[in-house]
Structure formats: C-alpha cells, structure tokens
PDB file of C-alpha atoms in Angstrom:
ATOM      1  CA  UNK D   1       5.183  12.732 -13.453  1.00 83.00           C
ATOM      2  CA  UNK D   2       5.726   9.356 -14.710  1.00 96.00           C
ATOM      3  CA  UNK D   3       2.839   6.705 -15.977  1.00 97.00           C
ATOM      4  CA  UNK D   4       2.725   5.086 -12.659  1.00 97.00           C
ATOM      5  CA  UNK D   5       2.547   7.990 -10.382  1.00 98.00           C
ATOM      6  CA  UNK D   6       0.144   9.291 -12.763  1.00 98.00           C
ATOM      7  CA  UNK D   7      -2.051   6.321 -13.211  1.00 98.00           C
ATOM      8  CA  UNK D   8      -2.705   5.705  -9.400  1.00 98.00           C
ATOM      9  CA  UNK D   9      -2.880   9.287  -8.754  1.00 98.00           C
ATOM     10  CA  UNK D  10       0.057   9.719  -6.358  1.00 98.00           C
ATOM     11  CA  UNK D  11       0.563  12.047  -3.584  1.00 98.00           C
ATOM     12  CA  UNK D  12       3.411  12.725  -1.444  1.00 98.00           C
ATOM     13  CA  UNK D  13       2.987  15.185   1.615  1.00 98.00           C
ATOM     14  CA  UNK D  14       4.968  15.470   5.161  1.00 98.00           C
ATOM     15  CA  UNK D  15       8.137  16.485   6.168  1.00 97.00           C
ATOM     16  CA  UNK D  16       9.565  13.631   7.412  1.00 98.00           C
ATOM     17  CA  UNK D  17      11.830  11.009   5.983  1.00 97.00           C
ATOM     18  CA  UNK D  18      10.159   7.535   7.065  1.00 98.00           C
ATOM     19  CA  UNK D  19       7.911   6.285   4.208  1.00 98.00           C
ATOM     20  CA  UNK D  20       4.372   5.607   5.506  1.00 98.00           C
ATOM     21  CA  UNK D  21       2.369   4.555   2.247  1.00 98.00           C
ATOM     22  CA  UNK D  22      -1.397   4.938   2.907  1.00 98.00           C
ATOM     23  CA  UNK D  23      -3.533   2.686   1.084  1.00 98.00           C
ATOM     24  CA  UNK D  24      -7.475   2.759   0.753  1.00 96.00           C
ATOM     25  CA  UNK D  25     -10.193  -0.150   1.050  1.00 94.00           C
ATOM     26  CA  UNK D  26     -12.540  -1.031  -2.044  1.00 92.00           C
ATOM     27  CA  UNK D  27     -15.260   1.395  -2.266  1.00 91.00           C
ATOM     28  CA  UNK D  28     -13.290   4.721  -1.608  1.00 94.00           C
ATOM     29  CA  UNK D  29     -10.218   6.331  -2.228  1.00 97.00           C
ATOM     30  CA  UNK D  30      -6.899   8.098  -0.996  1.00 98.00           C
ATOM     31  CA  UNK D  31      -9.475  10.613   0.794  1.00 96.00           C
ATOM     32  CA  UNK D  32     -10.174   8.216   3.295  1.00 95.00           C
ATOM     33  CA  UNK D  33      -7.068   9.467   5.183  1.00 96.00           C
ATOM     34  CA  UNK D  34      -7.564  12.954   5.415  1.00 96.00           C
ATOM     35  CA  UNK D  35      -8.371  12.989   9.210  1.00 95.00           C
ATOM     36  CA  UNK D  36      -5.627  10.445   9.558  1.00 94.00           C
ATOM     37  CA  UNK D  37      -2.795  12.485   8.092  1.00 97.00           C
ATOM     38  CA  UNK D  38      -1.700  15.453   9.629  1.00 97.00           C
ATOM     39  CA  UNK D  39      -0.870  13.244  13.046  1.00 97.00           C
ATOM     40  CA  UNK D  40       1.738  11.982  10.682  1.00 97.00           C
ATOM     41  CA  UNK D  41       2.799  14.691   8.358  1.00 97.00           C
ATOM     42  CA  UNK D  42       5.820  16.109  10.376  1.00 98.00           C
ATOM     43  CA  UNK D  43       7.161  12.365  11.274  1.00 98.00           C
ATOM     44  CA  UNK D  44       6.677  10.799   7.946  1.00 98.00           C
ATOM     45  CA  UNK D  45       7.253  11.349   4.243  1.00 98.00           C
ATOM     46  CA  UNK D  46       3.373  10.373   3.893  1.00 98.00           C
ATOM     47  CA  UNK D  47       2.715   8.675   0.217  1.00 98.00           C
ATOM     48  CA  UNK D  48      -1.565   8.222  -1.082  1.00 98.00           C
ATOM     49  CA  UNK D  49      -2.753   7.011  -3.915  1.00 98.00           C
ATOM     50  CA  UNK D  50      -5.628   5.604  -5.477  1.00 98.00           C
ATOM     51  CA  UNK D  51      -6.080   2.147  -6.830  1.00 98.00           C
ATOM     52  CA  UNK D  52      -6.719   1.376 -10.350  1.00 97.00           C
ATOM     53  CA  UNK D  53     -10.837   1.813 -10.511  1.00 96.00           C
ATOM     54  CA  UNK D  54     -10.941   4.303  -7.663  1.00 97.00           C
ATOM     55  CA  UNK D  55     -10.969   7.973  -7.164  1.00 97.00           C
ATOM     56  CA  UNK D  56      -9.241   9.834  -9.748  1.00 97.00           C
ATOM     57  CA  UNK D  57      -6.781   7.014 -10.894  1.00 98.00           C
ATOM     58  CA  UNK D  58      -6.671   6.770 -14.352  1.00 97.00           C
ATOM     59  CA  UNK D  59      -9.933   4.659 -15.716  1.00 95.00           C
ATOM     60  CA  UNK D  60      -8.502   3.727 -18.563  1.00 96.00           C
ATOM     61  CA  UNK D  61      -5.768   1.675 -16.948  1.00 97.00           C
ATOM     62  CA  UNK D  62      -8.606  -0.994 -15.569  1.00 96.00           C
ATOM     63  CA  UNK D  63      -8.582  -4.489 -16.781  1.00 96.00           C
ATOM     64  CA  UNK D  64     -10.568  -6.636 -15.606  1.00 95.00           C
ATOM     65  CA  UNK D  65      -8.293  -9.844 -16.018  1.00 96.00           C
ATOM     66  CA  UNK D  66      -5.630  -8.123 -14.259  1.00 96.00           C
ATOM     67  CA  UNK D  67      -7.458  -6.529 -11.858  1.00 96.00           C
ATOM     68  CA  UNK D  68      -9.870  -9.727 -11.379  1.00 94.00           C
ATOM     69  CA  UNK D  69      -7.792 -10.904  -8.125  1.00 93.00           C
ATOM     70  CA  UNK D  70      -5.932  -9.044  -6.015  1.00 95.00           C
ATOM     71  CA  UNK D  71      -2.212  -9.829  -7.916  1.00 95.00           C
ATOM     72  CA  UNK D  72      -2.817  -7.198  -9.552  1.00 96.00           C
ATOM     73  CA  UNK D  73      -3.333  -4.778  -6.982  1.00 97.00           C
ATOM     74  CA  UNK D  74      -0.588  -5.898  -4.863  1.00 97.00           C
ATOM     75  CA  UNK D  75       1.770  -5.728  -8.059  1.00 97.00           C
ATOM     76  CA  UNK D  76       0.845  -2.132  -8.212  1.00 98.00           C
ATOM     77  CA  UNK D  77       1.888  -1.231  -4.455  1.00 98.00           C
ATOM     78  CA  UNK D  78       5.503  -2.527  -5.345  1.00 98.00           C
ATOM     79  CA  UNK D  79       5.473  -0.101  -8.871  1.00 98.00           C
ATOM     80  CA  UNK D  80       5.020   2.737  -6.594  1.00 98.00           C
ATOM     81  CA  UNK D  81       7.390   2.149  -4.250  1.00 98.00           C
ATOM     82  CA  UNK D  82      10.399   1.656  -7.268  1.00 98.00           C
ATOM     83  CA  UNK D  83       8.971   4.560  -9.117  1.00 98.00           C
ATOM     84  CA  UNK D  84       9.082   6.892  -5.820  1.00 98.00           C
ATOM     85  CA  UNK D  85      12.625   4.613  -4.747  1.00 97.00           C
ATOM     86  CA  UNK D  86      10.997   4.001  -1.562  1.00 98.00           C
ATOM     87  CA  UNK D  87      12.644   1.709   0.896  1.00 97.00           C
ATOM     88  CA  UNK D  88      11.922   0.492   4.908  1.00 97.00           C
ATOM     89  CA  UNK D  89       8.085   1.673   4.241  1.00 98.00           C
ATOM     90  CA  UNK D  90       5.409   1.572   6.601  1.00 98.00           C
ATOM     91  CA  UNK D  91       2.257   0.131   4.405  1.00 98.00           C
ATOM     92  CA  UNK D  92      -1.022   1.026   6.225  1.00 97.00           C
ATOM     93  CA  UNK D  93      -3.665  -0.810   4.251  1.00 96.00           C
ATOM     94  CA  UNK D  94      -7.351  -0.341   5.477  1.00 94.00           C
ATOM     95  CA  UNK D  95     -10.126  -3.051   4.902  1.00 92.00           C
ATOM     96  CA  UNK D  96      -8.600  -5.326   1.879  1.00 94.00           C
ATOM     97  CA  UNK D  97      -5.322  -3.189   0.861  1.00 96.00           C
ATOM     98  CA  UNK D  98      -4.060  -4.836   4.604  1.00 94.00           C
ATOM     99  CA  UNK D  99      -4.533  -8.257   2.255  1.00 94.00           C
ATOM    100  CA  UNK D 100      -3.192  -6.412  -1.066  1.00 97.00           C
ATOM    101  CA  UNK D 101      -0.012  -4.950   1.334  1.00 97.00           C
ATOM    102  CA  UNK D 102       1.035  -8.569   2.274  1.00 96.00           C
ATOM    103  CA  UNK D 103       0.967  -9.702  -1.194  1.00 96.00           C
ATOM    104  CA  UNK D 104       2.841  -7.100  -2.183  1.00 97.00           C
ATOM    105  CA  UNK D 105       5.675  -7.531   0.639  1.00 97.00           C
ATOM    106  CA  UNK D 106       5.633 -11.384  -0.366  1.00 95.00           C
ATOM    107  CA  UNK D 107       6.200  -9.774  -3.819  1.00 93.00           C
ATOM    108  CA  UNK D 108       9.483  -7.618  -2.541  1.00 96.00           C
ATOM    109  CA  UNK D 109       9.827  -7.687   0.564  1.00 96.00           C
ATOM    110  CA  UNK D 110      13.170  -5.799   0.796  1.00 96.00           C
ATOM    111  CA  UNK D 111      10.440  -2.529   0.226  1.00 97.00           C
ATOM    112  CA  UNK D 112       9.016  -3.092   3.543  1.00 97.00           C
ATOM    113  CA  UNK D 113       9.495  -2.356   7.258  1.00 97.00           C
ATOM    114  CA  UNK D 114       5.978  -3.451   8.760  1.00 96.00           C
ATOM    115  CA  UNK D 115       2.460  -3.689   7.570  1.00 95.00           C
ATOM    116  CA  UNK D 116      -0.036  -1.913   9.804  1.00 94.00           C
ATOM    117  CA  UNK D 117      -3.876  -3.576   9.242  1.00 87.00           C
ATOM    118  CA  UNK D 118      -6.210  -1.146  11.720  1.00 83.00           C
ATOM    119  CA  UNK D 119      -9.119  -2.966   9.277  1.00 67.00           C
ATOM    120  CA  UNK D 120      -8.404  -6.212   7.848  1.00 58.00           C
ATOM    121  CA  UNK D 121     -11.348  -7.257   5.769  1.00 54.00           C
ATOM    122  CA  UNK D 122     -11.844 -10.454   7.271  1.00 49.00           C
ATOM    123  CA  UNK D 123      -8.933 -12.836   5.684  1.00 49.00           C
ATOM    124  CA  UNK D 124      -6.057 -14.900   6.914  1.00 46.00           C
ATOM    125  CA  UNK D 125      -3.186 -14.903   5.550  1.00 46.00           C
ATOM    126  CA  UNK D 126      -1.105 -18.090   6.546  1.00 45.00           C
ATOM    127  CA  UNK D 127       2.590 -17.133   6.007  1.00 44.00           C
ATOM    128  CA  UNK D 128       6.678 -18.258   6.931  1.00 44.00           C
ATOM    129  CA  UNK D 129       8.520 -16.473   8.453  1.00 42.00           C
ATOM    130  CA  UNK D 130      12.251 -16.428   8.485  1.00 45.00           C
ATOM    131  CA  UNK D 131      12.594 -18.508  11.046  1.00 45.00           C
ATOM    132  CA  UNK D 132      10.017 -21.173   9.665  1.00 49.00           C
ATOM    133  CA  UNK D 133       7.124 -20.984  11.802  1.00 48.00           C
ATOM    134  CA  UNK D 134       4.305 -20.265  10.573  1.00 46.00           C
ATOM    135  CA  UNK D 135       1.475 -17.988  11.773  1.00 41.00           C
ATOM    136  CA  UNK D 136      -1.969 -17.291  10.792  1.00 39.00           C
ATOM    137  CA  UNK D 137      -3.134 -13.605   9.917  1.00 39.00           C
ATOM    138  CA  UNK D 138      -0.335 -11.174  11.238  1.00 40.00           C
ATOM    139  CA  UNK D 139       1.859  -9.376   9.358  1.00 39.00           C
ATOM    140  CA  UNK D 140       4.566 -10.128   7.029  1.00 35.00           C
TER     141      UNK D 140
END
C-alpha cells in the first residue's frame, strides 16, 4: 500500500464502478459511515478514509502548519483520488469535509462529478461557475 493510502488509512469496499469517496467531519472518523454504506456497496466502488489527526491515520503525518487551515486537508482529498486513479467521483463530505470537498474540487476539478453536503458545518462558499454566475453555498 503506498504512503498515501497508508497515511489516511484507506478503504475501498463495494462492487460497483462509480467512485463515491466518503469523507468524515472533525471529531470522528471513517466509522461514521458504517450505517451509511451498505445502501451503496453494490452501486458504488465506495472509498473511506481518515483524515490526518483522526482515527487510525497515521499520527505522525500531523503538522500543525499544514494542517492549521483547511488547504491542507483539501490537498489530501485530491492525493487520494491520483493515488487510487479515481475519476467522475461522488465526494460526500459530512459537517466540514463538505467545505474541505469544495476546496479540493477547486483544487482539480477534473476528479469530480458532484459534491454531496447532507451536513455542511455552517459556511458559504461563494464560487464561479462556468458560466460566470456566481452562487453562494452550493456545490462546485
């Protein structure tokens, strides 16, 4: 497994093709799905992980500058997705990872088919898109 995978403690389950990646607010970790999952698992190719700092990523891999905003986080989501060669994903990001998945589609957002937020820790995010109008707090 390589240093990425490793580091954020990746998991890929399902059966299906579609990437769905799955990712976890502050305060818990990839766990937080496990009710969520099987409705998925024969639809989607279904990827967790944990964030740097949380559940069994690797500890050692925390810094704080880096880690100090969420750049670094959102940097991280993009890692995976080359590492795993993921392509058209579905990001589900509960509480602030809906925030960290929208910084990470600004980041490449070739990676991405939609961003689902079903708990948006209270931010906007005031965006363009293609067509130059801009929008406050919905997806990328």
């Amino acid at each position: 497994m390589s240093a990425v995978l490793t580091r954020h403690h990746v998991k890929v389950i399902g059966r299906g093709k579609k990437p769905m990646l799955l990712a976890h607010g502050y305060g818990c970790d990839q766990n937080v799905w496990r009710f969520i999952t099987p409705a998925f698992e024969d639809r989607y190719k279904i990827i967790l992980f944990d964030h740097v700092g949380h559940g069994q990523s690797d500890a050692a891999a925390f810094d704080s500058v880096r880690y100090g905003s969420l750049n670094g986080y959102s940097e991280d989501v993009p890692a995976i997705c080359r590492e795993l060669d993921l392509k058209n994903v579905i990001f589900v990001g509960h509480s602030v990872s809906a925030m960290i998945g929208a910084l990470a589609a600004i980041h490449e957002p070739e990676r991405f088919d939609r961003l689902v937020r079903p708990v948006c820790a209270g931010v906007a995010l005031r965006h363009r898109h293609r067509d130059g109008q801009g929008h406050h707090g919905e997806g990328v």
